Tab-separated table of C-alpha atoms in Angstrom:
chain	number	residue	atom	x	y	z
T	1	UNK	CA	4.222	-10.647	-42.309
T	2	UNK	CA	7.866	-11.765	-43.085
T	3	UNK	CA	10.522	-12.836	-41.053
T	4	UNK	CA	11.920	-9.445	-40.620
T	5	UNK	CA	9.283	-7.988	-40.036
T	6	UNK	CA	8.707	-10.286	-37.147
T	7	UNK	CA	12.182	-9.587	-35.730
T	8	UNK	CA	11.505	-5.876	-35.616
T	9	UNK	CA	8.676	-6.261	-33.783
T	10	UNK	CA	9.924	-8.168	-31.272
T	11	UNK	CA	12.570	-5.634	-31.072
T	12	UNK	CA	10.224	-2.596	-30.335
T	13	UNK	CA	8.743	-4.856	-28.193
T	14	UNK	CA	11.295	-5.232	-25.713
T	15	UNK	CA	13.264	-1.868	-25.917
T	16	UNK	CA	9.142	-0.695	-24.872
T	17	UNK	CA	8.287	-2.782	-21.943
T	18	UNK	CA	12.272	-3.188	-21.345
T	19	UNK	CA	12.406	1.131	-20.458
T	20	UNK	CA	9.302	0.718	-19.123
T	21	UNK	CA	10.812	-1.986	-16.253
T	22	UNK	CA	13.615	0.851	-15.435
T	23	UNK	CA	11.235	3.910	-14.929
T	24	UNK	CA	9.359	1.643	-12.542
T	25	UNK	CA	12.274	0.171	-10.479
T	26	UNK	CA	13.257	4.097	-10.388
T	27	UNK	CA	9.596	5.204	-9.317
T	28	UNK	CA	10.173	1.587	-6.726
T	29	UNK	CA	13.536	3.242	-5.826
T	30	UNK	CA	11.761	6.643	-5.199
T	31	UNK	CA	9.296	5.305	-3.094
T	32	UNK	CA	11.328	3.379	-0.988
T	33	UNK	CA	13.587	6.083	0.291
T	34	UNK	CA	10.746	7.055	2.886
T	35	UNK	CA	11.144	5.317	5.967
T	36	UNK	CA	9.075	2.049	6.821
T	37	UNK	CA	5.672	1.750	7.965
T	38	UNK	CA	3.562	-1.289	8.439
T	39	UNK	CA	1.102	-1.557	6.705
T	40	UNK	CA	-0.069	-5.391	6.638
T	41	UNK	CA	-3.163	-5.129	9.121
T	42	UNK	CA	-6.344	-6.627	8.232
T	43	UNK	CA	-5.923	-7.640	5.179
T	44	UNK	CA	-9.532	-8.247	4.203
T	45	UNK	CA	-10.418	-4.803	4.742
T	46	UNK	CA	-7.437	-3.893	2.356
T	47	UNK	CA	-8.286	-6.188	-0.867
T	48	UNK	CA	-11.972	-5.049	0.128
T	49	UNK	CA	-10.788	-1.278	-0.444
T	50	UNK	CA	-8.779	-2.380	-3.626
T	51	UNK	CA	-11.228	-3.962	-5.120
T	52	UNK	CA	-13.854	-1.187	-4.381
T	53	UNK	CA	-12.131	1.767	-4.560
T	54	UNK	CA	-9.344	1.742	-7.274
T	55	UNK	CA	-11.138	-1.297	-8.881
T	56	UNK	CA	-15.153	-0.381	-8.846
T	57	UNK	CA	-14.425	3.293	-9.141
T	58	UNK	CA	-16.870	3.744	-6.008
T	59	UNK	CA	-15.049	6.762	-4.760
T	60	UNK	CA	-15.619	8.865	-8.279
T	61	UNK	CA	-19.479	8.175	-8.897
T	62	UNK	CA	-19.645	10.637	-5.804
T	63	UNK	CA	-19.390	13.260	-8.669
T	64	UNK	CA	-21.805	11.628	-11.471
T	65	UNK	CA	-21.131	13.350	-14.500
T	66	UNK	CA	-17.296	12.655	-14.308
T	67	UNK	CA	-17.748	9.350	-12.549
T	68	UNK	CA	-20.004	7.570	-15.425
T	69	UNK	CA	-17.187	8.850	-18.052
T	70	UNK	CA	-14.369	8.289	-15.902
T	71	UNK	CA	-15.984	4.629	-15.671
T	72	UNK	CA	-16.242	4.306	-19.009
T	73	UNK	CA	-12.137	5.279	-20.225
T	74	UNK	CA	-11.162	3.189	-17.432
T	75	UNK	CA	-12.996	0.093	-18.286
T	76	UNK	CA	-12.772	0.556	-22.183
T	77	UNK	CA	-9.504	1.165	-22.169
T	78	UNK	CA	-8.344	-1.474	-19.852
T	79	UNK	CA	-10.812	-3.846	-21.741
T	80	UNK	CA	-9.578	-2.665	-25.381
T	81	UNK	CA	-5.835	-3.304	-24.251
T	82	UNK	CA	-6.961	-7.237	-23.903
T	83	UNK	CA	-6.432	-7.014	-27.721
T	84	UNK	CA	-2.981	-6.259	-27.060
T	85	UNK	CA	-2.608	-10.245	-26.463
T	86	UNK	CA	-3.665	-10.922	-29.725
T	87	UNK	CA	-1.388	-8.248	-31.342
T	88	UNK	CA	1.465	-9.294	-29.776
T	89	UNK	CA	1.387	-12.881	-30.313
T	90	UNK	CA	0.359	-11.652	-33.885
T	91	UNK	CA	3.247	-9.465	-34.373
T	92	UNK	CA	5.729	-12.243	-32.714
T	93	UNK	CA	4.507	-14.661	-35.043
T	94	UNK	CA	3.041	-13.401	-38.223
T	95	UNK	CA	-0.250	-14.573	-37.750
T	96	UNK	CA	-3.454	-12.041	-38.126
T	97	UNK	CA	-6.102	-12.328	-35.749
T	98	UNK	CA	-5.120	-15.638	-34.236
T	99	UNK	CA	-8.094	-15.733	-31.753
T	100	UNK	CA	-10.042	-15.563	-34.734
T	101	UNK	CA	-10.738	-20.018	-33.859
T	102	UNK	CA	-12.980	-18.497	-30.973
T	103	UNK	CA	-15.739	-17.889	-33.691
T	104	UNK	CA	-18.628	-16.536	-32.090
T	105	UNK	CA	-16.933	-15.583	-29.080
T	106	UNK	CA	-14.625	-13.715	-30.873
T	107	UNK	CA	-17.103	-11.676	-32.659
T	108	UNK	CA	-18.763	-10.840	-28.784
T	109	UNK	CA	-15.450	-9.737	-27.939
T	110	UNK	CA	-14.620	-7.727	-31.506
T	111	UNK	CA	-17.889	-6.304	-31.220
T	112	UNK	CA	-17.369	-4.989	-27.685
T	113	UNK	CA	-13.636	-3.535	-28.122
T	114	UNK	CA	-15.323	-1.398	-30.833
T	115	UNK	CA	-18.094	-0.325	-28.879
T	116	UNK	CA	-15.976	0.321	-25.778
T	117	UNK	CA	-14.371	2.410	-28.391
T	118	UNK	CA	-16.484	4.526	-29.575
T	119	UNK	CA	-17.804	5.581	-26.098
T	120	UNK	CA	-14.201	6.368	-24.557
T	121	UNK	CA	-13.840	8.385	-28.010
T	122	UNK	CA	-16.696	10.718	-26.591
T	123	UNK	CA	-16.163	10.238	-23.474
T	124	UNK	CA	-12.194	11.831	-24.153
T	125	UNK	CA	-14.049	14.808	-26.433
T	126	UNK	CA	-16.401	15.485	-23.334
T	127	UNK	CA	-13.209	15.562	-20.832
T	128	UNK	CA	-11.145	17.693	-23.207
T	129	UNK	CA	-14.269	20.248	-23.492
T	130	UNK	CA	-14.582	20.229	-19.731
T	131	UNK	CA	-10.842	21.581	-19.371
T	132	UNK	CA	-10.137	23.630	-22.485
T	133	UNK	CA	-13.952	25.301	-23.292
T	134	UNK	CA	-16.234	24.969	-20.577
T	135	UNK	CA	-12.935	25.304	-17.938
T	136	UNK	CA	-14.517	24.441	-15.152
T	137	UNK	CA	-13.000	25.809	-11.526
T	138	UNK	CA	-10.339	22.685	-10.677
T	139	UNK	CA	-8.706	22.365	-13.849
T	140	UNK	CA	-7.317	26.404	-14.080
T	141	UNK	CA	-6.398	26.198	-10.828
T	142	UNK	CA	-2.862	27.936	-10.872
T	143	UNK	CA	-1.558	24.326	-9.683
T	144	UNK	CA	-2.352	23.275	-13.142
T	145	UNK	CA	-0.186	25.760	-15.227
T	146	UNK	CA	2.530	25.056	-17.179
T	147	UNK	CA	3.224	21.082	-17.683
T	148	UNK	CA	0.715	19.726	-15.989
T	149	UNK	CA	-1.936	21.164	-17.520
T	150	UNK	CA	0.006	20.486	-21.132
T	151	UNK	CA	0.367	16.456	-19.640
T	152	UNK	CA	-3.619	16.002	-19.198
T	153	UNK	CA	-4.324	17.712	-22.431
T	154	UNK	CA	-1.369	14.919	-23.668
T	155	UNK	CA	-3.186	11.842	-22.202
T	156	UNK	CA	-6.643	12.635	-24.041
T	157	UNK	CA	-4.619	13.293	-27.260
T	158	UNK	CA	-2.849	9.454	-26.328
T	159	UNK	CA	-6.378	8.191	-26.601
T	160	UNK	CA	-8.406	9.733	-28.890
T	161	UNK	CA	-5.450	8.931	-31.228
T	162	UNK	CA	-5.212	4.982	-30.022
T	163	UNK	CA	-8.774	4.557	-30.160
T	164	UNK	CA	-9.629	6.427	-33.403
T	165	UNK	CA	-6.687	3.821	-35.117
T	166	UNK	CA	-8.159	0.974	-33.385
T	167	UNK	CA	-11.229	1.874	-35.236
T	168	UNK	CA	-9.390	2.329	-38.340
T	169	UNK	CA	-7.232	-0.889	-38.270
T	170	UNK	CA	-10.382	-2.896	-37.588
T	171	UNK	CA	-12.281	-0.927	-41.066
T	172	UNK	CA	-9.499	-0.984	-43.172
T	173	UNK	CA	-9.145	-4.984	-42.381
T	174	UNK	CA	-13.226	-5.021	-42.456
T	175	UNK	CA	-13.042	-3.551	-46.117
T	176	UNK	CA	-10.661	-6.233	-47.163
T	177	UNK	CA	-12.617	-9.085	-45.918
T	178	UNK	CA	-15.590	-7.998	-47.666
T	179	UNK	CA	-13.913	-8.543	-51.005
T	180	UNK	CA	-15.365	-11.517	-52.767
T	181	UNK	CA	-13.495	-14.757	-51.485
T	182	UNK	CA	-11.641	-11.896	-48.680
T	183	UNK	CA	-8.047	-11.087	-50.033
T	184	UNK	CA	-5.122	-12.809	-49.291
T	185	UNK	CA	-5.637	-13.829	-44.995
T	186	UNK	CA	-8.181	-11.474	-44.275
T	187	UNK	CA	-11.214	-13.997	-43.686
T	188	UNK	CA	-14.839	-13.178	-42.922
T	189	UNK	CA	-14.129	-12.708	-38.816
T	190	UNK	CA	-15.488	-10.890	-36.240
T	191	UNK	CA	-18.109	-8.256	-35.537
T	192	UNK	CA	-17.824	-4.644	-36.042
T	193	UNK	CA	-20.958	-2.527	-35.014
T	194	UNK	CA	-18.466	0.538	-35.447
T	195	UNK	CA	-16.150	0.670	-37.905
T	196	UNK	CA	-19.123	-0.937	-40.628
T	197	UNK	CA	-19.945	2.814	-40.863
T	198	UNK	CA	-16.135	3.781	-41.307
T	199	UNK	CA	-14.569	1.026	-44.211
T	200	UNK	CA	-17.206	2.829	-47.092
T	201	UNK	CA	-13.882	5.532	-46.454
T	202	UNK	CA	-11.606	2.944	-48.359
T	203	UNK	CA	-14.111	2.286	-51.664
T	204	UNK	CA	-12.097	3.116	-54.847
T	205	UNK	CA	-9.037	2.017	-53.519
T	206	UNK	CA	-6.738	-0.540	-54.483
T	207	UNK	CA	-6.915	-3.787	-52.508
T	208	UNK	CA	-3.138	-3.696	-52.019
T	209	UNK	CA	-3.372	-0.026	-50.589
T	210	UNK	CA	-5.948	-0.664	-48.324
T	211	UNK	CA	-3.852	-3.543	-47.439
T	212	UNK	CA	-1.067	-1.372	-46.454
T	213	UNK	CA	-3.190	1.356	-44.879
T	214	UNK	CA	-4.370	-1.715	-42.520
T	215	UNK	CA	-1.073	-2.324	-41.907
T	216	UNK	CA	-0.101	0.841	-41.032
T	217	UNK	CA	-2.941	1.672	-38.392
T	218	UNK	CA	-1.910	-1.630	-37.098
T	219	UNK	CA	1.980	-0.743	-36.288
T	220	UNK	CA	0.875	2.558	-35.235
T	221	UNK	CA	-1.766	1.364	-32.840
T	222	UNK	CA	1.007	-1.088	-31.107
T	223	UNK	CA	3.696	1.134	-31.115
T	224	UNK	CA	1.623	4.316	-29.972
T	225	UNK	CA	0.300	1.998	-27.069
T	226	UNK	CA	4.130	1.603	-26.298
T	227	UNK	CA	4.812	5.094	-26.495
T	228	UNK	CA	1.907	5.561	-24.021
T	229	UNK	CA	2.722	2.649	-21.486
T	230	UNK	CA	6.450	4.956	-21.018
T	231	UNK	CA	4.732	7.781	-20.935
T	232	UNK	CA	3.222	7.262	-17.757
T	233	UNK	CA	6.305	7.500	-15.563
T	234	UNK	CA	6.606	11.401	-16.844
T	235	UNK	CA	2.358	11.587	-16.571
T	236	UNK	CA	-0.106	12.272	-13.848
T	237	UNK	CA	-1.878	8.884	-15.647
T	238	UNK	CA	0.816	6.771	-13.684
T	239	UNK	CA	-2.106	6.396	-11.381
T	240	UNK	CA	-3.873	3.366	-13.672
T	241	UNK	CA	-1.583	1.825	-11.958
T	242	UNK	CA	-0.724	2.672	-8.807
T	243	UNK	CA	-4.147	3.524	-7.592
T	244	UNK	CA	-4.130	-0.498	-6.488
T	245	UNK	CA	-1.410	-0.573	-4.008
T	246	UNK	CA	-2.411	2.758	-2.642
T	247	UNK	CA	-5.399	1.667	-1.726
T	248	UNK	CA	-4.340	-1.780	-0.255
T	249	UNK	CA	-1.691	0.187	1.590
T	250	UNK	CA	-4.328	3.520	2.962
T	251	UNK	CA	-4.309	4.401	6.310
T	252	UNK	CA	-7.609	2.276	7.818
T	253	UNK	CA	-7.886	4.316	10.464
T	254	UNK	CA	-10.782	6.542	11.297
T	255	UNK	CA	-9.889	9.727	9.716
T	256	UNK	CA	-9.149	12.319	13.008
T	257	UNK	CA	-6.969	9.704	14.431
T	258	UNK	CA	-3.139	10.702	13.878
T	259	UNK	CA	0.341	8.786	15.011
T	260	UNK	CA	1.812	9.538	17.844
T	261	UNK	CA	5.609	9.654	18.460
T	262	UNK	CA	6.176	6.659	20.665
T	263	UNK	CA	8.918	8.145	22.673
T	264	UNK	CA	7.041	11.996	23.139
T	265	UNK	CA	3.621	9.230	24.677
T	266	UNK	CA	6.285	7.928	27.195
T	267	UNK	CA	7.548	11.165	28.503
T	268	UNK	CA	3.504	12.935	28.610
T	269	UNK	CA	2.267	9.455	30.348
T	270	UNK	CA	5.266	9.675	32.814
T	271	UNK	CA	4.323	13.469	33.774
T	272	UNK	CA	0.617	12.790	34.078
T	273	UNK	CA	1.078	9.678	36.281
T	274	UNK	CA	0.356	10.893	39.680
T	275	UNK	CA	2.339	8.248	41.597
T	276	UNK	CA	5.531	8.973	39.203
T	277	UNK	CA	8.930	10.412	40.646
T	278	UNK	CA	8.394	14.239	39.256
T	279	UNK	CA	12.605	14.020	39.052
T	280	UNK	CA	12.312	10.810	36.913
T	281	UNK	CA	12.949	10.434	33.126
T	282	UNK	CA	11.120	7.682	30.680
T	283	UNK	CA	13.355	4.620	30.031
T	284	UNK	CA	15.350	5.262	26.801
T	285	UNK	CA	14.828	3.211	23.926
T	286	UNK	CA	16.877	4.724	21.232
T	287	UNK	CA	14.930	2.553	18.720
T	288	UNK	CA	11.798	4.306	19.369
T	289	UNK	CA	13.297	7.489	19.128
T	290	UNK	CA	13.057	9.364	15.855
T	291	UNK	CA	16.548	10.434	14.442
T	292	UNK	CA	14.120	13.890	13.468
T	293	UNK	CA	10.741	15.267	14.649
T	294	UNK	CA	8.523	15.277	11.636
T	295	UNK	CA	9.334	15.467	8.275
T	296	UNK	CA	11.682	18.635	6.303
T	297	UNK	CA	12.104	16.448	3.640
T	298	UNK	CA	10.709	13.779	1.023
T	299	UNK	CA	13.292	11.149	2.733
T	300	UNK	CA	11.499	11.763	6.127
T	301	UNK	CA	8.220	10.348	5.484
T	302	UNK	CA	6.623	7.293	5.083
T	303	UNK	CA	7.131	5.346	1.881
T	304	UNK	CA	3.178	4.952	2.131
T	305	UNK	CA	3.593	9.288	1.529
T	306	UNK	CA	5.643	8.180	-1.214
T	307	UNK	CA	3.675	6.264	-3.050
T	308	UNK	CA	0.706	8.595	-2.328
T	309	UNK	CA	2.776	11.340	-3.994
T	310	UNK	CA	2.829	9.404	-7.579
T	311	UNK	CA	-0.413	8.582	-7.372
T	312	UNK	CA	-2.210	11.803	-7.295
T	313	UNK	CA	-4.084	11.954	-10.293
T	314	UNK	CA	-4.529	16.433	-10.033
T	315	UNK	CA	-8.595	15.582	-10.490
T	316	UNK	CA	-8.735	18.224	-8.039
T	317	UNK	CA	-11.366	17.506	-6.043
T	318	UNK	CA	-9.024	17.829	-2.950
T	319	UNK	CA	-8.833	20.959	-3.569
T	320	UNK	CA	-12.162	22.275	-4.670
T	321	UNK	CA	-13.631	20.973	-1.577
T	322	UNK	CA	-10.881	22.612	1.147
T	323	UNK	CA	-12.371	25.664	3.383
T	324	UNK	CA	-9.022	26.812	3.407
T	325	UNK	CA	-8.551	27.037	-0.219
T	326	UNK	CA	-11.967	28.423	-0.965
T	327	UNK	CA	-11.627	30.904	1.807
T	328	UNK	CA	-8.459	32.393	-0.253
T	329	UNK	CA	-5.894	31.013	1.393
T	330	UNK	CA	-2.274	29.552	-0.044
T	331	UNK	CA	-3.204	25.959	0.996
T	332	UNK	CA	-4.015	23.781	-1.673
T	333	UNK	CA	-3.984	19.996	-1.260
T	334	UNK	CA	-2.721	18.715	-4.522
T	335	UNK	CA	-0.518	20.921	-4.901
T	336	UNK	CA	1.236	19.568	-1.878
T	337	UNK	CA	0.777	16.064	-3.323
T	338	UNK	CA	2.289	17.720	-6.677
T	339	UNK	CA	4.679	19.411	-4.978
T	340	UNK	CA	6.178	16.298	-2.870
T	341	UNK	CA	6.313	14.144	-6.148
T	342	UNK	CA	8.488	16.816	-7.734
T	343	UNK	CA	10.845	17.362	-5.311
T	344	UNK	CA	11.019	13.153	-4.974
T	345	UNK	CA	11.577	13.099	-8.783
T	346	UNK	CA	14.598	15.951	-8.039
T	347	UNK	CA	16.385	13.191	-5.561
T	348	UNK	CA	15.805	10.399	-7.774
T	349	UNK	CA	17.320	12.345	-10.745
T	350	UNK	CA	20.112	13.688	-7.955
T	351	UNK	CA	20.828	9.861	-7.016
T	352	UNK	CA	21.085	8.868	-10.418
T	353	UNK	CA	23.374	11.493	-11.511
T	354	UNK	CA	25.966	10.399	-8.225
T	355	UNK	CA	25.676	6.154	-8.650
T	356	UNK	CA	23.673	5.417	-6.389
T	357	UNK	CA	24.181	8.281	-3.569
T	358	UNK	CA	22.148	11.279	-2.332
T	359	UNK	CA	24.428	14.537	-2.517
T	360	UNK	CA	22.870	17.391	-0.359
T	361	UNK	CA	21.635	19.698	-3.170
T	362	UNK	CA	20.584	22.672	-0.090
T	363	UNK	CA	17.657	22.311	-1.084
T	364	UNK	CA	14.300	20.464	1.005
T	365	UNK	CA	10.604	19.665	0.455
T	366	UNK	CA	9.958	22.441	3.099
T	367	UNK	CA	10.648	25.882	2.336
T	368	UNK	CA	11.787	25.329	-1.275
T	369	UNK	CA	8.282	23.582	-2.503
T	370	UNK	CA	5.657	24.306	-0.007
T	371	UNK	CA	5.701	27.190	2.344
T	372	UNK	CA	5.072	27.316	6.284
T	373	UNK	CA	2.287	29.346	5.268
T	374	UNK	CA	0.274	26.593	3.590
T	375	UNK	CA	0.570	24.586	5.926
T	376	UNK	CA	-0.762	26.478	8.800
T	377	UNK	CA	-3.527	27.412	6.410
T	378	UNK	CA	-4.835	23.776	7.062
T	379	UNK	CA	-7.626	22.767	9.178
T	380	UNK	CA	-6.716	19.576	9.523
T	381	UNK	CA	-10.431	18.438	8.852
T	382	UNK	CA	-9.649	16.091	6.591
T	383	UNK	CA	-12.227	16.847	3.690
T	384	UNK	CA	-9.315	15.970	1.301
T	385	UNK	CA	-8.649	13.108	2.327
T	386	UNK	CA	-12.393	11.676	2.434
T	387	UNK	CA	-12.882	13.136	-1.265
T	388	UNK	CA	-9.635	11.467	-2.817
T	389	UNK	CA	-10.577	9.200	-5.351
T	390	UNK	CA	-8.052	7.380	-4.587
T	391	UNK	CA	-7.458	7.496	-1.000
T	392	UNK	CA	-4.497	9.937	-1.007
T	393	UNK	CA	-4.193	11.907	2.495
T	394	UNK	CA	-2.504	15.114	1.920
T	395	UNK	CA	-2.653	16.003	5.500
T	396	UNK	CA	-0.644	13.147	7.123
T	397	UNK	CA	1.942	14.885	4.837
T	398	UNK	CA	1.234	18.659	6.191
T	399	UNK	CA	0.820	17.511	9.781
T	400	UNK	CA	4.474	15.808	9.489
T	401	UNK	CA	5.745	18.714	8.027
T	402	UNK	CA	3.718	20.866	10.956
T	403	UNK	CA	4.925	18.327	13.593
T	404	UNK	CA	9.004	19.578	11.872
T	405	UNK	CA	8.044	22.925	12.693
T	406	UNK	CA	7.189	22.242	16.337
T	407	UNK	CA	8.786	20.013	17.372
T	408	UNK	CA	12.728	21.122	15.335
T	409	UNK	CA	12.722	24.329	14.375
T	410	UNK	CA	9.955	25.900	17.478
T	411	UNK	CA	8.324	27.487	14.467
T	412	UNK	CA	4.952	27.573	15.674
T	413	UNK	CA	2.784	30.594	14.302
T	414	UNK	CA	2.849	33.170	17.621
T	415	UNK	CA	-1.377	32.324	18.760
T	416	UNK	CA	-0.247	28.530	18.425
T	417	UNK	CA	2.591	29.184	20.461
T	418	UNK	CA	0.893	30.942	22.419
T	419	UNK	CA	-2.001	28.707	23.067
T	420	UNK	CA	0.915	25.695	24.437
T	421	UNK	CA	2.010	28.253	26.926
T	422	UNK	CA	-1.427	28.409	28.071
T	423	UNK	CA	-1.454	24.725	28.181
T	424	UNK	CA	2.061	23.438	30.137
T	425	UNK	CA	1.039	26.660	32.612
T	426	UNK	CA	-2.284	26.879	32.703
T	427	UNK	CA	-3.461	23.392	32.014
T	428	UNK	CA	-5.614	24.903	29.203
T	429	UNK	CA	-6.033	26.504	25.940
T	430	UNK	CA	-6.719	30.207	27.766
T	431	UNK	CA	-4.989	32.739	29.817
T	432	UNK	CA	-6.772	31.832	33.331
T	433	UNK	CA	-4.664	30.111	35.847
T	434	UNK	CA	-5.643	27.708	37.673
T	435	UNK	CA	-7.692	29.262	40.316
T	436	UNK	CA	-10.352	30.930	38.131
T	437	UNK	CA	-11.227	27.708	36.043
T	438	UNK	CA	-14.446	28.545	35.990
T	439	UNK	CA	-14.567	31.635	33.671
T	440	UNK	CA	-13.738	29.631	30.760
T	441	UNK	CA	-17.135	28.645	30.600
T	442	UNK	CA	-17.514	32.693	29.271
T	443	UNK	CA	-15.042	32.535	26.674
C-alpha cells in the first residue's frame, strides 16, 4: 500500500468516525431534553445488571432459539471486529497483518474469527428466514410495516455482506500465501479453518488479479464497517451500544412500585392526618411542584425514558406478552417506544433546523403519535417490562401520559372517573355510602 493509499484511508477513517461522533452527540442532546432523574443509587447492582443483561445476554435466553442465535451474532460481531484494530494499523502505516508477530496466538485468533464469522452467517440466515419466510407473528405485526421492517432486513444484509467479505479477504490472502515462497508480502501466517474451503475459487487466476481482489475485499470490508457504524444512528440496531447504559440506569425498584409526585403526596398526607387543621394546606415548596403533571410530549419525560426509546430493539417480545394486545386492543408496548423515539427525533430535527431552539410545531407525543385509547388499554401488569431483553419500561411512559390525562385534562375514562368520585365521597371504589361498608363483600 502506497502513501496515497495511506492518506486516502486516513481521510475515510476520519470522515467515518467524525460523522458517527456528530450523530452520537445529537442522540445525547436529544436524551438530555428529558427532565432529570437520579439513577446513581446502588452502583453495585447497576454494574451487575449491565454485566448480566447487556453483556451476558441473560434475558435473551428466556427464548432459547432466538437467544442462542443472538448470542452467536453478538459475540461473533464484537470479537471479529477486534481485527478492526489490525486493519486500521495496516491501513494507516501500510503494513500487512501487523499482529502476525504474535505467532501461535495470532493463528488462534484468526481461526476463531473465521469460525465465528461462519456461525454468524448461519445465524443471520436463520434470522432472515424467521422474519421473511416463516414470518413469526411478532415480526409481521402492524408496528413493523414500512421502514421498521426494511431496517431489520437491511441489518441482516449488512451482516451477511461484512462476514462474507471477511472470509473472501482471508481466502484470497491464503491463496497468495500458498504460492511457493509466498507472493509479495503474503507470507505464511494465520489459521484459516473456513476460508481454506473458499480459497480454491481463485485457482487459475493470476497472482496479480488475486492480489487486486484481496485488496478490494479488504477495502470493501473496512468501508462497509464504517458505513454500518454510521447506519446505527438511523437504525434500531443502535441498541448494540445503548444496551449498556440502558441496563445500568434501569429502575431498580420492584416492578409494581410507581413514583409519586412529592407535592401531591404532601397534600394527601395532610388530608389523612387526623390531627391536622381541616382548613390547612401543605406548605408550598416551589421545587416540589412540577410545571406540568405527567407527560404530553417527550420533553415531559425523564432522560432515562428517552434513553429507553433509543435503546428499543423492536424485537416485539413486550407486545407478544401484553395481555391487552392479545385480546385485540390497540395497545402495543413496542409501538409506544417506537413512537416516543420517532417524536424525539422529530423534536431533535426541529432544534437543528432552528439553530438550537425548539419552535413549537403544534404536535405532541400524546394524540399525534400515541392515542388515549392505547394508554387506557394498559393493565399495568409489567409483563412488557419483565420481558424486555434490555430492561426498557414502556409502562413508565404510559403511566406518565395517563397522569397528564387525569391531572391536567381531567380526561379519564368514565368508569375511572366514577371510581375516583366514589373513593372521594365514600372512601371506596363502589357506590355504597359509609354506612353500608359491609355491603362491599357481596360485590
